[in-house]
CSV table of N, CA and C in Angstrom, one decimal:
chain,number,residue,atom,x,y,z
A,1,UNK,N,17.2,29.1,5.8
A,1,UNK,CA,16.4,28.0,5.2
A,1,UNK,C,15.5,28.7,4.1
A,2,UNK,N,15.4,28.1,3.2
A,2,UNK,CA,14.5,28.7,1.8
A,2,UNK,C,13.2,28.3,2.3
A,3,UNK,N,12.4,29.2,1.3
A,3,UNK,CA,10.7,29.6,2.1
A,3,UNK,C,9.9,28.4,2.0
A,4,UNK,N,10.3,27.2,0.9
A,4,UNK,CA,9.4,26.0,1.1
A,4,UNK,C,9.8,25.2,2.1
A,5,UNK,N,11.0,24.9,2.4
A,5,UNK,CA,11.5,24.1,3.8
A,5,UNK,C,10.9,24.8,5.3
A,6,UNK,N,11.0,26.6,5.4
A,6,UNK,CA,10.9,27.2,6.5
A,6,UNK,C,9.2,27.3,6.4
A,7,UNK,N,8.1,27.0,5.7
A,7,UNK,CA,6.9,26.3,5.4
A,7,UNK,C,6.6,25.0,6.7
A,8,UNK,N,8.0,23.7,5.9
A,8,UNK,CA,7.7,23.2,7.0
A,8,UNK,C,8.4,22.5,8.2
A,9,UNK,N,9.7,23.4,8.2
A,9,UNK,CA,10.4,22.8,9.6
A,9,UNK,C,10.5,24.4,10.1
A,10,UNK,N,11.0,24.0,11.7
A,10,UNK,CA,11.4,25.6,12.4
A,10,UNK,C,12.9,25.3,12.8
A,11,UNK,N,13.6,26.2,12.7
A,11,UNK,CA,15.0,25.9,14.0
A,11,UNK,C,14.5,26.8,15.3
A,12,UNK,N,14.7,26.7,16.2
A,12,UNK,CA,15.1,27.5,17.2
A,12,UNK,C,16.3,28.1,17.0
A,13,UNK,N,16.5,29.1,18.2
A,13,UNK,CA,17.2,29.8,18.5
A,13,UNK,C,18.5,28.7,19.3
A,14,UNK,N,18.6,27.6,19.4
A,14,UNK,CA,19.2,26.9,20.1
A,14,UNK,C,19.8,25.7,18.6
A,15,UNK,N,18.9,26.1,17.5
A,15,UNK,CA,19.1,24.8,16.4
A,15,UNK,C,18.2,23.8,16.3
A,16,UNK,N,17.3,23.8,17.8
A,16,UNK,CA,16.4,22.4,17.5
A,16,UNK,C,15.4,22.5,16.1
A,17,UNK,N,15.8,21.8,15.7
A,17,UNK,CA,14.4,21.4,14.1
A,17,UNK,C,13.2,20.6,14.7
A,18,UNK,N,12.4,21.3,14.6
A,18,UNK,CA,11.2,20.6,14.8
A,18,UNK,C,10.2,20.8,12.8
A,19,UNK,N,9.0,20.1,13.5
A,19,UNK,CA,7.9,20.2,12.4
A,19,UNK,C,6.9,21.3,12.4
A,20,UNK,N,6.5,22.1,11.2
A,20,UNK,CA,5.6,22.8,11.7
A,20,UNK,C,4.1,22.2,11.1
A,21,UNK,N,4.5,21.1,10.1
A,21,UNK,CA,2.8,20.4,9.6
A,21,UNK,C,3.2,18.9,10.1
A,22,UNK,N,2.5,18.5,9.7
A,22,UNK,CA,2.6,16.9,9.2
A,22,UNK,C,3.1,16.6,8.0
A,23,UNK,N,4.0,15.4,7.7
A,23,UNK,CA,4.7,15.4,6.5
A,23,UNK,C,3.9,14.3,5.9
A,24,UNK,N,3.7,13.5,4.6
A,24,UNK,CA,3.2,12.5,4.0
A,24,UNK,C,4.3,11.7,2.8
A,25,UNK,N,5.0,10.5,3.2
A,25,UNK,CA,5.9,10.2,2.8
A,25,UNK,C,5.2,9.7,1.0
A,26,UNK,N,4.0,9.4,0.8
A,26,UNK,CA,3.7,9.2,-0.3
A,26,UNK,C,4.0,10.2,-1.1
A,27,UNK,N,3.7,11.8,-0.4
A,27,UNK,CA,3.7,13.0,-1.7
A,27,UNK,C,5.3,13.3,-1.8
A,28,UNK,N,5.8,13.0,-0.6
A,28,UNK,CA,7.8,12.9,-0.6
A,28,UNK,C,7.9,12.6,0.2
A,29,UNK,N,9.1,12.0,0.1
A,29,UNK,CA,10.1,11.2,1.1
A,29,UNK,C,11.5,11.3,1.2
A,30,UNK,N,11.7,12.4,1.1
A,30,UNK,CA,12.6,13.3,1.6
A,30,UNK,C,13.2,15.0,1.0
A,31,UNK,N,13.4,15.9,2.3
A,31,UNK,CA,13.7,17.2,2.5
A,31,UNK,C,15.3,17.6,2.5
A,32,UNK,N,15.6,18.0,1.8
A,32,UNK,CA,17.0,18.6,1.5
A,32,UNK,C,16.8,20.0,1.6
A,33,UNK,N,17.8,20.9,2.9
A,33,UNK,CA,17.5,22.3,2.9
A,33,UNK,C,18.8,22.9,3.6
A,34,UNK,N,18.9,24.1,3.5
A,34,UNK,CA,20.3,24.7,4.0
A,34,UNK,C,19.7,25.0,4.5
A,35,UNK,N,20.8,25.2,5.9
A,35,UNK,CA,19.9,26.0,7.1
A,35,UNK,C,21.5,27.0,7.6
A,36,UNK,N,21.3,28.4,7.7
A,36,UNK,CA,22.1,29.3,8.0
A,36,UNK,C,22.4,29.5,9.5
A,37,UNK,N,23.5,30.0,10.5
A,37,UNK,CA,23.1,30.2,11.9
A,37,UNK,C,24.3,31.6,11.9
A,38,UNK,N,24.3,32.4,12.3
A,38,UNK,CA,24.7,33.7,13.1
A,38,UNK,C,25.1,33.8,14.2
A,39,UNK,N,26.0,34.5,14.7
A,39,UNK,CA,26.5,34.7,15.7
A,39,UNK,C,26.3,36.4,16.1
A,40,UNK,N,25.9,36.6,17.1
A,40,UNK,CA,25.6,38.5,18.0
A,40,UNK,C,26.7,38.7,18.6
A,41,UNK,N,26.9,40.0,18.6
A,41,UNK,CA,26.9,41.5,17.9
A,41,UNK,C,26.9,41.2,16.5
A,42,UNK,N,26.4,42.1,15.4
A,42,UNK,CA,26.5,42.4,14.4
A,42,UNK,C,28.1,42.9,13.6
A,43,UNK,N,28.7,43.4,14.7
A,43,UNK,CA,30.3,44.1,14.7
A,43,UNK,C,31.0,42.5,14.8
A,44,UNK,N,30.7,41.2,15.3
A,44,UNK,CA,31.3,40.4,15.3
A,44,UNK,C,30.9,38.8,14.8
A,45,UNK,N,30.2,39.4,13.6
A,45,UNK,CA,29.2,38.6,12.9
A,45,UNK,C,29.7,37.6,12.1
A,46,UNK,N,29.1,36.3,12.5
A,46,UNK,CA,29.8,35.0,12.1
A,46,UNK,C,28.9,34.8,11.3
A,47,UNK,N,28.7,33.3,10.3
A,47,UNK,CA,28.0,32.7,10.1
A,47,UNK,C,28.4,31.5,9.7
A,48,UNK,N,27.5,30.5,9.4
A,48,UNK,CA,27.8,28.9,9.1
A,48,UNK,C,26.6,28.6,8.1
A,49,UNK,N,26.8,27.9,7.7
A,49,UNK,CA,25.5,26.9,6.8
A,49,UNK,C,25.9,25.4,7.0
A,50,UNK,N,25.1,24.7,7.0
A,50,UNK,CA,25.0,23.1,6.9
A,50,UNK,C,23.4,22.5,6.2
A,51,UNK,N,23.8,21.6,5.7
A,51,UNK,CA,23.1,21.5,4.9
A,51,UNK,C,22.1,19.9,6.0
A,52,UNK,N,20.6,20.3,5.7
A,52,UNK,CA,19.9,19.2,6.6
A,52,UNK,C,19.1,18.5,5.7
A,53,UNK,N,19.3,16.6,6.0
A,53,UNK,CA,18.8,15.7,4.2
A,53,UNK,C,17.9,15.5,5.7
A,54,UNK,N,16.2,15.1,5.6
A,54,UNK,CA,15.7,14.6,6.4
A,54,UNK,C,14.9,13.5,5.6
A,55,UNK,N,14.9,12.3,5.8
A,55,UNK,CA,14.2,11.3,4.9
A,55,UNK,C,12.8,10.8,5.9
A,56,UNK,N,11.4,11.0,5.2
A,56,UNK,CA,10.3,10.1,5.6
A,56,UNK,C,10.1,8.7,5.9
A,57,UNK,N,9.8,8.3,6.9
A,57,UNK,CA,9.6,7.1,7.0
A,57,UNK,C,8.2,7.0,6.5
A,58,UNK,N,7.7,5.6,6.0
A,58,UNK,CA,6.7,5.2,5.9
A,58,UNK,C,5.6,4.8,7.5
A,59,UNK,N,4.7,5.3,7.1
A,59,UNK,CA,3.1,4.7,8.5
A,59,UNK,C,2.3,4.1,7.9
A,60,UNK,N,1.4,3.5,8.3
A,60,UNK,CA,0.1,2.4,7.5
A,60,UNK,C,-0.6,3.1,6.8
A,61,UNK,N,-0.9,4.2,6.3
A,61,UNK,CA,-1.9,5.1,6.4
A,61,UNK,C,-2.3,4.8,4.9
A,62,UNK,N,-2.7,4.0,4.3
A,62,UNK,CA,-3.2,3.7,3.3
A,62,UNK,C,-3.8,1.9,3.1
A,63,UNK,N,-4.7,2.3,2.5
A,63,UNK,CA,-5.3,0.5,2.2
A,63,UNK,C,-5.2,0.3,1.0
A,64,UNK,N,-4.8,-1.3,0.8
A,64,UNK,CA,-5.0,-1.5,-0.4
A,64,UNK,C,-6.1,-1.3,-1.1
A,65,UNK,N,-6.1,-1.4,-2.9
A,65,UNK,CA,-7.1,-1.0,-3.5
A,65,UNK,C,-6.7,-1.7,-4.9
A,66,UNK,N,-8.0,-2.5,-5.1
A,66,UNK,CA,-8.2,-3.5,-6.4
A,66,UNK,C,-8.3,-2.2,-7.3
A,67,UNK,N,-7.5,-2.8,-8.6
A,67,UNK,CA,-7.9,-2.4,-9.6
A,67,UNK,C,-9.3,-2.2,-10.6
A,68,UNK,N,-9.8,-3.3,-10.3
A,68,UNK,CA,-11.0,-3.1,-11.2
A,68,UNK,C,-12.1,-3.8,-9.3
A,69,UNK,N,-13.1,-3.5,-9.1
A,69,UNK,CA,-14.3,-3.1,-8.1
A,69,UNK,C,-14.6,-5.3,-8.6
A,70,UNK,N,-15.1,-5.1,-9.7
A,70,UNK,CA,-15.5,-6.8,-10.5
A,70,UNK,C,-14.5,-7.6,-11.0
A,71,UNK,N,-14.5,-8.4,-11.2
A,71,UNK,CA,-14.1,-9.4,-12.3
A,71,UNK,C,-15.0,-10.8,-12.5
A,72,UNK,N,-14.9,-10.6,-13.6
A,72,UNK,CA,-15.9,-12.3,-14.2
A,72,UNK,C,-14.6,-12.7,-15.0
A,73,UNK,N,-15.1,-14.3,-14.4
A,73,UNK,CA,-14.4,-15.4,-15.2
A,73,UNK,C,-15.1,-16.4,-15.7
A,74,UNK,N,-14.6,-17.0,-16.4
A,74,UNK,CA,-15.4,-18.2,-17.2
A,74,UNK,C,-14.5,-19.6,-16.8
A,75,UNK,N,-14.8,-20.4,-16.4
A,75,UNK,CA,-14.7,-22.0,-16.6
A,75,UNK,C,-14.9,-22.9,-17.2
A,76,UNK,N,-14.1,-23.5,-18.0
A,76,UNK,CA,-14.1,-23.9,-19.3
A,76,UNK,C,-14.7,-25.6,-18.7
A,77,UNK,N,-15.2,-26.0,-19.4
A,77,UNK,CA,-15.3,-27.9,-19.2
A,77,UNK,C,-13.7,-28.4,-19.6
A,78,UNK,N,-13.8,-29.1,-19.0
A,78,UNK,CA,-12.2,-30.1,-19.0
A,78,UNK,C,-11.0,-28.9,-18.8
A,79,UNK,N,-10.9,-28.1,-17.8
A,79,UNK,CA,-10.2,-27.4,-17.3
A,79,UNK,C,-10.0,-28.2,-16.2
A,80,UNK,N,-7.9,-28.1,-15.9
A,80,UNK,CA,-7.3,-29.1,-14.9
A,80,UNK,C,-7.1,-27.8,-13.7
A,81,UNK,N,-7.0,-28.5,-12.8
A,81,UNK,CA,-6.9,-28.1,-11.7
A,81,UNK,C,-5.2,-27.3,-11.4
A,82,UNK,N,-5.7,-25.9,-10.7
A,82,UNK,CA,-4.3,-25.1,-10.7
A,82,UNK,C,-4.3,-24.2,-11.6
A,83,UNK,N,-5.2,-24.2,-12.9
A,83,UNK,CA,-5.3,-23.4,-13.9
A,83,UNK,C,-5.9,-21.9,-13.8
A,84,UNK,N,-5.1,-21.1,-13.8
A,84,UNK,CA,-5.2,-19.6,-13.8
A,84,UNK,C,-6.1,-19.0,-14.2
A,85,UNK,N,-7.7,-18.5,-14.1
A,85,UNK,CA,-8.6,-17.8,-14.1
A,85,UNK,C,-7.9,-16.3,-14.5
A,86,UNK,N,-7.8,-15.7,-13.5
A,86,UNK,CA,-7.5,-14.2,-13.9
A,86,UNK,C,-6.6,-13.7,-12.3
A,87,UNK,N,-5.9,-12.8,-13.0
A,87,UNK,CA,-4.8,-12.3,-11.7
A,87,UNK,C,-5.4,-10.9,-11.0
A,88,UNK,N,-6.0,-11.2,-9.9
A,88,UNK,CA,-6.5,-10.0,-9.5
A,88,UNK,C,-5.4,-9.3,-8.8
A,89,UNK,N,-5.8,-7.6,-8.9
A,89,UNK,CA,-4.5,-7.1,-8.9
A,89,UNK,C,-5.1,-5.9,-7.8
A,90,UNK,N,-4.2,-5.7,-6.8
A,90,UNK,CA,-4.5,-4.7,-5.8
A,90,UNK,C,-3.2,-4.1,-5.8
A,91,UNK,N,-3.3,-2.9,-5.1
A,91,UNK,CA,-1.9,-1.9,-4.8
A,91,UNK,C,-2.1,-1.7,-3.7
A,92,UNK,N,-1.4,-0.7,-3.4
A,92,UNK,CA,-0.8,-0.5,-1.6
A,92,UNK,C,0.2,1.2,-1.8
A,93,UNK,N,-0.5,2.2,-2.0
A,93,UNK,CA,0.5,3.4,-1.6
A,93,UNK,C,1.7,2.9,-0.7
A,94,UNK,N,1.6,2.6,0.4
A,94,UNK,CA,2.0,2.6,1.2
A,94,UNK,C,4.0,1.8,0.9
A,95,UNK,N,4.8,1.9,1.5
A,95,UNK,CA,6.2,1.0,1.9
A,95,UNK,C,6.5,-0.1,2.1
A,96,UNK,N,6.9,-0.7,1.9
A,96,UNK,CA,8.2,-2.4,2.3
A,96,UNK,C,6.8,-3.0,2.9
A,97,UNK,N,6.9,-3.6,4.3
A,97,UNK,CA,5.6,-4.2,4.8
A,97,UNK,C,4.4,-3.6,4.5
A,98,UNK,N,4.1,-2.2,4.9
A,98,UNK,CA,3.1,-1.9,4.8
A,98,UNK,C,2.5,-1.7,3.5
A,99,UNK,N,3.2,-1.9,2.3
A,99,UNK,CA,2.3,-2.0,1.7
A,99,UNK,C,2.1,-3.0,0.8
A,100,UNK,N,3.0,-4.6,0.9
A,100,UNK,CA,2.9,-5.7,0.6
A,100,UNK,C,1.9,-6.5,1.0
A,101,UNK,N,0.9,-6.4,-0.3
A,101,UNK,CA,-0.1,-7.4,-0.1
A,101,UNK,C,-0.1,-8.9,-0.1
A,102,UNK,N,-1.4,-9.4,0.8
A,102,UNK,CA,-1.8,-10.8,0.9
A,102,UNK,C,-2.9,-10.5,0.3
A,103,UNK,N,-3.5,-12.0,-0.9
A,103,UNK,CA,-5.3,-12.3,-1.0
A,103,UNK,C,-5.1,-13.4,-0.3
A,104,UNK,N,-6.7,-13.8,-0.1
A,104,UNK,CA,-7.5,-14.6,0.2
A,104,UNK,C,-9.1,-15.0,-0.2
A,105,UNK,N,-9.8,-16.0,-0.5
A,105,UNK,CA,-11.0,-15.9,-0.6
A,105,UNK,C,-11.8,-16.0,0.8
A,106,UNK,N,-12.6,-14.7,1.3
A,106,UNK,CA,-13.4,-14.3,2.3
A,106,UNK,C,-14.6,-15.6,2.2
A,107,UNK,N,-15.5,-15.6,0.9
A,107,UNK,CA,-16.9,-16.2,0.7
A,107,UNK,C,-17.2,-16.5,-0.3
A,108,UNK,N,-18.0,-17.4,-0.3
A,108,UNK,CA,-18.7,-17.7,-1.7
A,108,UNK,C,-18.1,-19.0,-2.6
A,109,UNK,N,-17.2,-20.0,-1.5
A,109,UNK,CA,-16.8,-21.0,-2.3
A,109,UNK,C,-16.8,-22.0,-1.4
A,110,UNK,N,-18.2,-22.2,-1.5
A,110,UNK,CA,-18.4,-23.4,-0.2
A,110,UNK,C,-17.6,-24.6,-0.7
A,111,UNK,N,-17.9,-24.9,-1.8
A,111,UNK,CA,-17.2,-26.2,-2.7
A,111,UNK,C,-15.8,-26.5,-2.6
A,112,UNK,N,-15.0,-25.4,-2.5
A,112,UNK,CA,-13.4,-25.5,-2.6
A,112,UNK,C,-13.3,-25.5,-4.2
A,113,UNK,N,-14.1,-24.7,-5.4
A,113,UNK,CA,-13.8,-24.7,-6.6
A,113,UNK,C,-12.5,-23.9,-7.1
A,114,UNK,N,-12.8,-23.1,-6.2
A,114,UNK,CA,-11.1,-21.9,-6.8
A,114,UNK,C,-10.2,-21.6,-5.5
A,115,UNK,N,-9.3,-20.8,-6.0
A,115,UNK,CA,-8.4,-20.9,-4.6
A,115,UNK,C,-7.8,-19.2,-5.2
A,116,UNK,N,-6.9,-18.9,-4.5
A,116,UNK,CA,-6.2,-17.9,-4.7
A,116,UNK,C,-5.1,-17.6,-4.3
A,117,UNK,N,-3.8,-17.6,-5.0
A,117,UNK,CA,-2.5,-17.5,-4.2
A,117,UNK,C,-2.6,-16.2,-3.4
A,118,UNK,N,-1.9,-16.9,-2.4
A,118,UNK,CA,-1.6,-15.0,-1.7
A,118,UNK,C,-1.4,-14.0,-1.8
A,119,UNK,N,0.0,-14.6,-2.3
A,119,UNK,CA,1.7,-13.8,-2.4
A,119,UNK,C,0.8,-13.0,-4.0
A,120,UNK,N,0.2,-13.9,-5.2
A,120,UNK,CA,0.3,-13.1,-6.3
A,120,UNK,C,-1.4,-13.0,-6.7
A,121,UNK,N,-2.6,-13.2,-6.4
A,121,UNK,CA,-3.3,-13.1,-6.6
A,121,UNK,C,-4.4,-13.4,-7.5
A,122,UNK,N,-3.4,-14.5,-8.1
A,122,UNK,CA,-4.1,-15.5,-9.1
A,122,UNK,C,-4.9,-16.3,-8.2
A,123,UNK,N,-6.1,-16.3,-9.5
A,123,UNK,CA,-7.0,-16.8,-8.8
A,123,UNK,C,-7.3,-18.1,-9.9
A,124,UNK,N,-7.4,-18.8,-9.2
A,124,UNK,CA,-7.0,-20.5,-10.0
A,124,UNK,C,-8.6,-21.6,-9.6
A,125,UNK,N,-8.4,-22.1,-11.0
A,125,UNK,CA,-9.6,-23.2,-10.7
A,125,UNK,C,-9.2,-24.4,-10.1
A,126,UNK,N,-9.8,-24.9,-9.1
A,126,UNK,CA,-9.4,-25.8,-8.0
A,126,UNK,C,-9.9,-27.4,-9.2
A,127,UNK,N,-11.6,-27.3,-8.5
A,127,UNK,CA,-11.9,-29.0,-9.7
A,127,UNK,C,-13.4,-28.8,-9.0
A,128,UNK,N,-14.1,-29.5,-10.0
A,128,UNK,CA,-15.4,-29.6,-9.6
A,128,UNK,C,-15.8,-30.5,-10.2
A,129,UNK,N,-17.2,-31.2,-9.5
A,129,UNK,CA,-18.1,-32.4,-10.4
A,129,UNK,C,-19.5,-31.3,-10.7
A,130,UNK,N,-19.9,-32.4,-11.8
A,130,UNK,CA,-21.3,-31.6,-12.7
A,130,UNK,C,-22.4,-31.6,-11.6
A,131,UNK,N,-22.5,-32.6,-10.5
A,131,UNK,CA,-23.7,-32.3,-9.1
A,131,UNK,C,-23.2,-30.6,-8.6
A,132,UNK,N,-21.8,-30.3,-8.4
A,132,UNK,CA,-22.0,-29.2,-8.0
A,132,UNK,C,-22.2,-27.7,-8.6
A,133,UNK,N,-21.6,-28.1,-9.6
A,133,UNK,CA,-22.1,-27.2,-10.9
A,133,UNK,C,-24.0,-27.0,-11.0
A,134,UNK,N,-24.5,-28.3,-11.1
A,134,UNK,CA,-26.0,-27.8,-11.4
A,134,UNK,C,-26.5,-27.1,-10.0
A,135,UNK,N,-26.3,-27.6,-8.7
A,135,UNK,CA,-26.6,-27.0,-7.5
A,135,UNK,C,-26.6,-25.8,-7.3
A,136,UNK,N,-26.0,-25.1,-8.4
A,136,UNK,CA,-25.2,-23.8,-7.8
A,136,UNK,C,-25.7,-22.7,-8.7
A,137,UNK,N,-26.5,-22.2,-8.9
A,137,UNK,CA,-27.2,-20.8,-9.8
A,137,UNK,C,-26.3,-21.1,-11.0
A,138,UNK,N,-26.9,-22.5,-11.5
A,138,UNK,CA,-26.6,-22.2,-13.4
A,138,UNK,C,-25.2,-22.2,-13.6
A,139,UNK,N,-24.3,-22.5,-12.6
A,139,UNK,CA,-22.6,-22.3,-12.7
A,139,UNK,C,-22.3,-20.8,-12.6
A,140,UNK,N,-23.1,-20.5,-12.0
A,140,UNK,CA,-22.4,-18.7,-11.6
A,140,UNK,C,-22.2,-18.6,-10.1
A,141,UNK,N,-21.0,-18.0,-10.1
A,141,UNK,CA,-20.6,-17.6,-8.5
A,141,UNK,C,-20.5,-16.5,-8.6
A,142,UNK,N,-20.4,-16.1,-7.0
A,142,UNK,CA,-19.7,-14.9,-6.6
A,142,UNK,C,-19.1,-15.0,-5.5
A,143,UNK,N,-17.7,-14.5,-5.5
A,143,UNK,CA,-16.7,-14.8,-4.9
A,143,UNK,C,-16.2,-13.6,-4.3
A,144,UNK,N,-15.5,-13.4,-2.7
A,144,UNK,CA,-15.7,-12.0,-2.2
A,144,UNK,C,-13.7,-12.3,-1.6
A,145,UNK,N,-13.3,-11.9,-2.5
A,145,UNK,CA,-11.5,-12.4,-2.4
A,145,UNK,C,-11.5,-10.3,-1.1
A,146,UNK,N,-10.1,-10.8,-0.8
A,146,UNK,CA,-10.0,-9.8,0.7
A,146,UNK,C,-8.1,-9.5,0.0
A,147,UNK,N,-7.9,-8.3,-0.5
A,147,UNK,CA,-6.3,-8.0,-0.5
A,147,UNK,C,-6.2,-7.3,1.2
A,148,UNK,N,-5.2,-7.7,1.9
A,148,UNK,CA,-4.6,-7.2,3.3
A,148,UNK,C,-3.3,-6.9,3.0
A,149,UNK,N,-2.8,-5.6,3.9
A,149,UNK,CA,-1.2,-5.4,3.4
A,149,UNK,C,-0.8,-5.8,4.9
A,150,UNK,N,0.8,-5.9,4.9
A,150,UNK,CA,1.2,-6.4,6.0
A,150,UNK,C,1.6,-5.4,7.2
A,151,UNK,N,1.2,-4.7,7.5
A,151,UNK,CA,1.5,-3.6,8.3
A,151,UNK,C,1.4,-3.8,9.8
A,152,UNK,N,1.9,-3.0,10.6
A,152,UNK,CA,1.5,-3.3,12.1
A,152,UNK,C,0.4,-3.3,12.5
A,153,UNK,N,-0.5,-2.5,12.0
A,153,UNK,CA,-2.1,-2.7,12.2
A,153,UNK,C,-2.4,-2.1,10.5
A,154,UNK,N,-3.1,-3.7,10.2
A,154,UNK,CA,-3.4,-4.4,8.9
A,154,UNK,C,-4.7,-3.4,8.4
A,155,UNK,N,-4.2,-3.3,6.9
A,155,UNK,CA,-5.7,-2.2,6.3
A,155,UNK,C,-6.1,-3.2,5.2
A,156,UNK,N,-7.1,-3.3,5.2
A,156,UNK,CA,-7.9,-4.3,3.8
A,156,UNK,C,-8.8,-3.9,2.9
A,157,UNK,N,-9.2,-4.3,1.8
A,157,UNK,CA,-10.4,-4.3,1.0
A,157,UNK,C,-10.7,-5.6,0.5
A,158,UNK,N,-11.5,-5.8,0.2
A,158,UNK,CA,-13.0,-6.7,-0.3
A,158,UNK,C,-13.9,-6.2,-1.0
């Protein structure tokens, strides 16, 4: 076994491969290594190589994470309903489910003014009348949208 693989796998004396760290499929996701085996006495000395591909699976071990912490948008007068504001954008280190995000809006839209697709995280102007607009700090909100990835046990930000 070459000195970065024998870092972090062992064989036994039997063949068994075990781990000697923890692996992290984000920094790699997979190990390609020759591993050599010998046969005793030295007067009747065998050898073999085979070659061992060991592929990382993915674990939850990451949450999503917005690109930008804010975003402000503006609402135009005579804007129709369904109309795309801005596409908030989160990532997911993480694999296949686990790191396939959902939004949602957590708070801050008692009215039903905006909405947010799930799947893509447009966030869209729903409809409003001018009573709710003046009710509401001058027409300024703040809205507290939630990216969740799909994982077996779910990681979030807000």
């Amino acid at each position: 076994m070459d000195s970065r693989a024998s870092e972090l796998f062992d064989v036994d004396h039997l063949g068994r491969l075990s781990l000697r760290t923890t692996l992290d499929r984000e920094t790699k996701d997979h190990y390609s290594f020759t591993v050599e085996v010998g046969s005793q006495p030295v007067s009747y000395h065998q050898n073999s190589t085979t070659t061992v591909n060991v592929r990382v699976t993915d674990v939850n071990d990451n949450s999503p994470v917005f690109s930008h912490p804010n975003w402000a948008v503006t609402v135009r007068d005579g804007m129709r309903s369904g109309e795309v504001l801005q596409r908030l954008v989160a990532t997911d280190a993480d694999d296949a489910e686990n790191g396939r995000i959902s939004y949602r809006i957590l708070s801050g839209d008692d009215y039903g003014i905006f909405s947010v697709a799930p799947d893509t995280g447009a966030l869209m102007f729903n409809q409003w009348d001018d009573e709710q607009l003046v009710r509401h700090n001058d027409g300024k909100w703040t809205i507290f949208v939630e990216a969740k990835d799909h994982g077996s046990i779910r990681r979030w930000v807000h």
